[in-house]
Amino acid sequence: MNNDTGGDHPMPGTRTRRLFDENLSMIETMTRIEIRRLGRMPRGTHLGQDDGNPVTDLLPDRYLDRYDREFLYRMLGAAIRLRARLADPTANHAAHSVIEEILISRAIRLIADDDNEEGSGLEAWLEDWLGDLDIDRLYDPAADEATLASDPATGSGDMRFDHWFEDQYWADETDGGE
């Protein structure tokens, strides 16, 4: 991972870069484990049926009954592609989809949860990387109405669950990456 992952503001410190990559790797591993576990259960089983699941802790509670094996398989693919893109110093490191925003945000916030890290600096860096952090409203039960009423034409992307895996935030190389 290069020192430019966050756009104009590089990720603070080598240790933080290493922790970020380790957290994305951990999320990938946890997702693989849950895919295998759900694969041994009846079709339709979802993470909402299992209290204390570490993957569940990363995702917004409001969709617990939708986090099934298929969802996790798609999330695993997104994590693998995101890690590969972030490891390439020439690639566009912006989040392309809601699920990528969630993965990036959770990996950074796991670092901030570490007692040895400065949370406010990481939060500022995360906001610079992802923008206005509109995904935070997915974790706020009071924001359900705003999410449902959101207009994708406003530029914030379509935050509704069925659109989490769609490329909607990135721009091609011809527009200067804005």
PDB file of C-alpha atoms in Angstrom:
ATOM      1  CA  MET A   1       0.000   0.000   0.000  1.00  0.00           C
ATOM      2  CA  ASN A   2       1.414   3.360  -0.887  1.00  0.00           C
ATOM      3  CA  ASN A   3       1.604   6.513   1.186  1.00  0.00           C
ATOM      4  CA  ASP A   4      -1.055   8.214  -0.948  1.00  0.00           C
ATOM      5  CA  THR A   5      -4.041   6.028  -0.146  1.00  0.00           C
ATOM      6  CA  GLY A   6      -6.060   8.928   1.190  1.00  0.00           C
ATOM      7  CA  GLY A   7      -5.839  11.281  -1.741  1.00  0.00           C
ATOM      8  CA  ASP A   8      -4.219  14.612  -0.888  1.00  0.00           C
ATOM      9  CA  HIS A   9      -3.579  13.558   2.708  1.00  0.00           C
ATOM     10  CA  PRO A  10      -1.434  10.453   3.158  1.00  0.00           C
ATOM     11  CA  MET A  11      -2.430   7.919   5.759  1.00  0.00           C
ATOM     12  CA  PRO A  12      -0.720   8.857   9.017  1.00  0.00           C
ATOM     13  CA  GLY A  13       2.293   6.677   9.806  1.00  0.00           C
ATOM     14  CA  THR A  14       3.656   3.369   8.594  1.00  0.00           C
ATOM     15  CA  ARG A  15       2.143   1.551  11.575  1.00  0.00           C
ATOM     16  CA  THR A  16      -1.306   2.883  10.688  1.00  0.00           C
ATOM     17  CA  ARG A  17      -0.932   1.756   7.069  1.00  0.00           C
ATOM     18  CA  ARG A  18       0.052  -1.703   8.292  1.00  0.00           C
ATOM     19  CA  LEU A  19      -2.876  -1.833  10.740  1.00  0.00           C
ATOM     20  CA  PHE A  20      -5.290  -0.705   8.040  1.00  0.00           C
ATOM     21  CA  ASP A  21      -4.155  -3.491   5.706  1.00  0.00           C
ATOM     22  CA  GLU A  22      -4.264  -6.010   8.556  1.00  0.00           C
ATOM     23  CA  ASN A  23      -7.813  -4.923   9.409  1.00  0.00           C
ATOM     24  CA  LEU A  24      -8.969  -5.323   5.807  1.00  0.00           C
ATOM     25  CA  SER A  25      -7.319  -8.753   5.783  1.00  0.00           C
ATOM     26  CA  MET A  26      -9.047  -9.631   9.068  1.00  0.00           C
ATOM     27  CA  ILE A  27     -12.423  -8.543   7.651  1.00  0.00           C
ATOM     28  CA  GLU A  28     -11.747 -10.709   4.595  1.00  0.00           C
ATOM     29  CA  THR A  29     -10.860 -13.712   6.792  1.00  0.00           C
ATOM     30  CA  MET A  30     -13.907 -13.266   9.047  1.00  0.00           C
ATOM     31  CA  THR A  31     -16.103 -13.071   5.962  1.00  0.00           C
ATOM     32  CA  ARG A  32     -14.615 -16.302   4.562  1.00  0.00           C
ATOM     33  CA  ILE A  33     -15.284 -18.068   7.877  1.00  0.00           C
ATOM     34  CA  GLU A  34     -18.896 -16.885   7.946  1.00  0.00           C
ATOM     35  CA  ILE A  35     -19.465 -17.942   4.329  1.00  0.00           C
ATOM     36  CA  ARG A  36     -18.308 -21.465   5.233  1.00  0.00           C
ATOM     37  CA  ARG A  37     -20.408 -21.497   8.411  1.00  0.00           C
ATOM     38  CA  LEU A  38     -23.570 -20.290   6.661  1.00  0.00           C
ATOM     39  CA  GLY A  39     -22.933 -22.782   3.859  1.00  0.00           C
ATOM     40  CA  ARG A  40     -23.440 -25.594   6.381  1.00  0.00           C
ATOM     41  CA  MET A  41     -26.769 -24.177   7.535  1.00  0.00           C
ATOM     42  CA  PRO A  42     -30.195 -24.236   5.849  1.00  0.00           C
ATOM     43  CA  ARG A  43     -30.628 -21.921   2.885  1.00  0.00           C
ATOM     44  CA  GLY A  44     -31.850 -18.516   4.010  1.00  0.00           C
ATOM     45  CA  THR A  45     -29.924 -18.521   7.288  1.00  0.00           C
ATOM     46  CA  HIS A  46     -28.532 -15.058   7.984  1.00  0.00           C
ATOM     47  CA  LEU A  47     -26.204 -13.319  10.415  1.00  0.00           C
ATOM     48  CA  GLY A  48     -29.121 -11.769  12.290  1.00  0.00           C
ATOM     49  CA  GLN A  49     -29.797 -15.220  13.745  1.00  0.00           C
ATOM     50  CA  ASP A  50     -26.406 -15.262  15.461  1.00  0.00           C
ATOM     51  CA  ASP A  51     -25.679 -12.853  18.328  1.00  0.00           C
ATOM     52  CA  GLY A  52     -22.107 -11.674  18.758  1.00  0.00           C
ATOM     53  CA  ASN A  53     -20.897 -12.454  15.258  1.00  0.00           C
ATOM     54  CA  PRO A  54     -17.800 -10.327  14.457  1.00  0.00           C
ATOM     55  CA  VAL A  55     -18.922  -9.640  10.870  1.00  0.00           C
ATOM     56  CA  THR A  56     -22.292  -8.459  12.135  1.00  0.00           C
ATOM     57  CA  ASP A  57     -20.504  -5.916  14.319  1.00  0.00           C
ATOM     58  CA  LEU A  58     -19.032  -4.312  11.174  1.00  0.00           C
ATOM     59  CA  LEU A  59     -22.310  -3.885   9.328  1.00  0.00           C
ATOM     60  CA  PRO A  60     -25.369  -1.690   9.990  1.00  0.00           C
ATOM     61  CA  ASP A  61     -27.880  -3.451  12.271  1.00  0.00           C
ATOM     62  CA  ARG A  62     -30.916  -2.487  10.222  1.00  0.00           C
ATOM     63  CA  TYR A  63     -30.213  -5.147   7.586  1.00  0.00           C
ATOM     64  CA  LEU A  64     -29.253  -8.088   9.833  1.00  0.00           C
ATOM     65  CA  ASP A  65     -31.817 -10.349   8.201  1.00  0.00           C
ATOM     66  CA  ARG A  66     -30.320  -9.626   4.742  1.00  0.00           C
ATOM     67  CA  TYR A  67     -26.726 -10.650   5.546  1.00  0.00           C
ATOM     68  CA  ASP A  68     -26.928 -14.162   4.159  1.00  0.00           C
ATOM     69  CA  ARG A  69     -24.331 -16.346   2.426  1.00  0.00           C
ATOM     70  CA  GLU A  70     -24.857 -14.644  -0.939  1.00  0.00           C
ATOM     71  CA  PHE A  71     -24.402 -11.194   0.605  1.00  0.00           C
ATOM     72  CA  LEU A  72     -21.210 -12.319   2.362  1.00  0.00           C
ATOM     73  CA  TYR A  73     -19.874 -13.842  -0.844  1.00  0.00           C
ATOM     74  CA  ARG A  74     -20.386 -10.534  -2.641  1.00  0.00           C
ATOM     75  CA  MET A  75     -18.806  -8.660   0.288  1.00  0.00           C
ATOM     76  CA  LEU A  76     -15.795 -10.987   0.148  1.00  0.00           C
ATOM     77  CA  GLY A  77     -15.354 -10.216  -3.555  1.00  0.00           C
ATOM     78  CA  ALA A  78     -15.562  -6.495  -2.832  1.00  0.00           C
ATOM     79  CA  ALA A  79     -12.941  -6.826  -0.065  1.00  0.00           C
ATOM     80  CA  ILE A  80     -10.569  -8.792  -2.304  1.00  0.00           C
ATOM     81  CA  ARG A  81     -10.886  -6.291  -5.167  1.00  0.00           C
ATOM     82  CA  LEU A  82     -10.539  -3.328  -2.798  1.00  0.00           C
ATOM     83  CA  ARG A  83      -7.369  -4.716  -1.203  1.00  0.00           C
ATOM     84  CA  ALA A  84      -5.846  -5.372  -4.635  1.00  0.00           C
ATOM     85  CA  ARG A  85      -6.684  -1.845  -5.809  1.00  0.00           C
ATOM     86  CA  LEU A  86      -5.290  -0.255  -2.633  1.00  0.00           C
ATOM     87  CA  ALA A  87      -2.058  -2.246  -3.011  1.00  0.00           C
ATOM     88  CA  ASP A  88      -1.543  -0.784  -6.507  1.00  0.00           C
ATOM     89  CA  PRO A  89       0.016   2.694  -6.203  1.00  0.00           C
ATOM     90  CA  THR A  90      -1.232   3.620  -9.691  1.00  0.00           C
ATOM     91  CA  ALA A  91      -4.876   2.645  -9.059  1.00  0.00           C
ATOM     92  CA  ASN A  92      -7.753   4.908  -8.081  1.00  0.00           C
ATOM     93  CA  HIS A  93      -8.089   4.440  -4.313  1.00  0.00           C
ATOM     94  CA  ALA A  94     -11.489   6.062  -3.961  1.00  0.00           C
ATOM     95  CA  ALA A  95     -14.370   3.896  -2.773  1.00  0.00           C
ATOM     96  CA  HIS A  96     -16.441   2.778  -5.746  1.00  0.00           C
ATOM     97  CA  SER A  97     -19.495   1.525  -3.863  1.00  0.00           C
ATOM     98  CA  VAL A  98     -21.312   1.687  -0.550  1.00  0.00           C
ATOM     99  CA  ILE A  99     -19.858  -1.683   0.494  1.00  0.00           C
ATOM    100  CA  GLU A 100     -16.333  -0.382  -0.193  1.00  0.00           C
ATOM    101  CA  GLU A 101     -17.070   2.697   1.918  1.00  0.00           C
ATOM    102  CA  ILE A 102     -18.243   0.403   4.704  1.00  0.00           C
ATOM    103  CA  LEU A 103     -15.121  -1.773   4.452  1.00  0.00           C
ATOM    104  CA  ILE A 104     -12.737   1.216   4.421  1.00  0.00           C
ATOM    105  CA  SER A 105     -14.552   2.976   7.220  1.00  0.00           C
ATOM    106  CA  ARG A 106     -14.667  -0.121   9.447  1.00  0.00           C
ATOM    107  CA  ALA A 107     -10.969  -0.883   8.870  1.00  0.00           C
ATOM    108  CA  ILE A 108     -10.017   2.667   9.876  1.00  0.00           C
ATOM    109  CA  ARG A 109     -12.358   2.731  12.847  1.00  0.00           C
ATOM    110  CA  LEU A 110     -10.910  -0.553  14.092  1.00  0.00           C
ATOM    111  CA  ILE A 111      -7.558   1.260  14.219  1.00  0.00           C
ATOM    112  CA  ALA A 112      -9.159   4.179  16.055  1.00  0.00           C
ATOM    113  CA  ASP A 113     -10.566   1.718  18.614  1.00  0.00           C
ATOM    114  CA  ASP A 114      -6.981   0.738  19.450  1.00  0.00           C
ATOM    115  CA  ASP A 115      -5.978   2.587  22.635  1.00  0.00           C
ATOM    116  CA  ASN A 116      -2.628   3.553  21.103  1.00  0.00           C
ATOM    117  CA  GLU A 117      -4.049   5.493  18.164  1.00  0.00           C
ATOM    118  CA  GLU A 118      -5.295   9.068  17.862  1.00  0.00           C
ATOM    119  CA  GLY A 119      -8.949   8.657  16.836  1.00  0.00           C
ATOM    120  CA  SER A 120      -9.653  12.236  15.777  1.00  0.00           C
ATOM    121  CA  GLY A 121      -6.735  12.298  13.326  1.00  0.00           C
ATOM    122  CA  LEU A 122      -7.847   9.022  11.784  1.00  0.00           C
ATOM    123  CA  GLU A 123     -11.442  10.237  11.584  1.00  0.00           C
ATOM    124  CA  ALA A 124     -10.328  13.412   9.784  1.00  0.00           C
ATOM    125  CA  TRP A 125      -8.209  11.355   7.401  1.00  0.00           C
ATOM    126  CA  LEU A 126     -11.133   8.992   6.788  1.00  0.00           C
ATOM    127  CA  GLU A 127     -13.459  11.907   6.057  1.00  0.00           C
ATOM    128  CA  ASP A 128     -10.901  13.348   3.639  1.00  0.00           C
ATOM    129  CA  TRP A 129     -10.646   9.991   1.868  1.00  0.00           C
ATOM    130  CA  LEU A 130     -14.350   9.123   1.696  1.00  0.00           C
ATOM    131  CA  GLY A 131     -15.890  12.586   1.745  1.00  0.00           C
ATOM    132  CA  ASP A 132     -18.778  13.464   4.008  1.00  0.00           C
ATOM    133  CA  LEU A 133     -19.051   9.969   5.533  1.00  0.00           C
ATOM    134  CA  ASP A 134     -22.688   9.631   4.566  1.00  0.00           C
ATOM    135  CA  ILE A 135     -22.420   5.907   5.329  1.00  0.00           C
ATOM    136  CA  ASP A 136     -22.493   6.838   9.019  1.00  0.00           C
ATOM    137  CA  ARG A 137     -26.225   7.343   8.656  1.00  0.00           C
ATOM    138  CA  LEU A 138     -26.556   3.617   7.899  1.00  0.00           C
ATOM    139  CA  TYR A 139     -25.483   2.986  11.493  1.00  0.00           C
ATOM    140  CA  ASP A 140     -27.981   5.514  12.908  1.00  0.00           C
ATOM    141  CA  PRO A 141     -31.483   4.071  13.375  1.00  0.00           C
ATOM    142  CA  ALA A 142     -32.944   7.582  13.353  1.00  0.00           C
ATOM    143  CA  ALA A 143     -31.679   8.078   9.804  1.00  0.00           C
ATOM    144  CA  ASP A 144     -33.851   5.380   8.191  1.00  0.00           C
ATOM    145  CA  GLU A 145     -36.236   7.912   6.691  1.00  0.00           C
ATOM    146  CA  ALA A 146     -33.396  10.005   5.251  1.00  0.00           C
ATOM    147  CA  THR A 147     -31.865   6.913   3.650  1.00  0.00           C
ATOM    148  CA  LEU A 148     -35.139   5.797   2.127  1.00  0.00           C
ATOM    149  CA  ALA A 149     -35.903   9.275   0.859  1.00  0.00           C
ATOM    150  CA  SER A 150     -32.405   9.943  -0.468  1.00  0.00           C
ATOM    151  CA  ASP A 151     -32.081  10.995  -4.066  1.00  0.00           C
ATOM    152  CA  PRO A 152     -29.151   9.335  -5.847  1.00  0.00           C
ATOM    153  CA  ALA A 153     -28.988  12.368  -8.136  1.00  0.00           C
ATOM    154  CA  THR A 154     -27.643  14.469  -5.241  1.00  0.00           C
ATOM    155  CA  GLY A 155     -24.237  12.868  -5.687  1.00  0.00           C
ATOM    156  CA  SER A 156     -24.135  11.081  -2.341  1.00  0.00           C
ATOM    157  CA  GLY A 157     -24.937   7.772  -3.969  1.00  0.00           C
ATOM    158  CA  ASP A 158     -27.844   5.443  -3.426  1.00  0.00           C
ATOM    159  CA  MET A 159     -27.485   4.190   0.133  1.00  0.00           C
ATOM    160  CA  ARG A 160     -30.370   1.723  -0.086  1.00  0.00           C
ATOM    161  CA  PHE A 161     -29.312  -1.849   0.640  1.00  0.00           C
ATOM    162  CA  ASP A 162     -30.062  -3.171  -2.835  1.00  0.00           C
ATOM    163  CA  HIS A 163     -27.511  -0.746  -4.300  1.00  0.00           C
ATOM    164  CA  TRP A 164     -24.555  -1.367  -1.974  1.00  0.00           C
ATOM    165  CA  PHE A 165     -22.534  -3.301  -4.538  1.00  0.00           C
ATOM    166  CA  GLU A 166     -23.056  -0.949  -7.483  1.00  0.00           C
ATOM    167  CA  ASP A 167     -20.219   1.259  -8.662  1.00  0.00           C
ATOM    168  CA  GLN A 168     -21.538   4.710  -7.915  1.00  0.00           C
ATOM    169  CA  TYR A 169     -18.846   6.907  -6.357  1.00  0.00           C
ATOM    170  CA  TRP A 170     -15.838   6.650  -8.611  1.00  0.00           C
ATOM    171  CA  ALA A 171     -15.013   8.682 -11.643  1.00  0.00           C
ATOM    172  CA  ASP A 172     -13.035   7.645 -14.686  1.00  0.00           C
ATOM    173  CA  GLU A 173      -9.535   8.933 -15.389  1.00  0.00           C
ATOM    174  CA  THR A 174     -10.744  11.669 -17.757  1.00  0.00           C
ATOM    175  CA  ASP A 175     -12.286  13.831 -15.065  1.00  0.00           C
ATOM    176  CA  GLY A 176      -9.233  14.262 -12.871  1.00  0.00           C
ATOM    177  CA  GLY A 177     -10.457  11.825 -10.219  1.00  0.00           C
ATOM    178  CA  GLU A 178     -13.005  14.230  -8.777  1.00  0.00           C
TER     179      GLU A 178
END
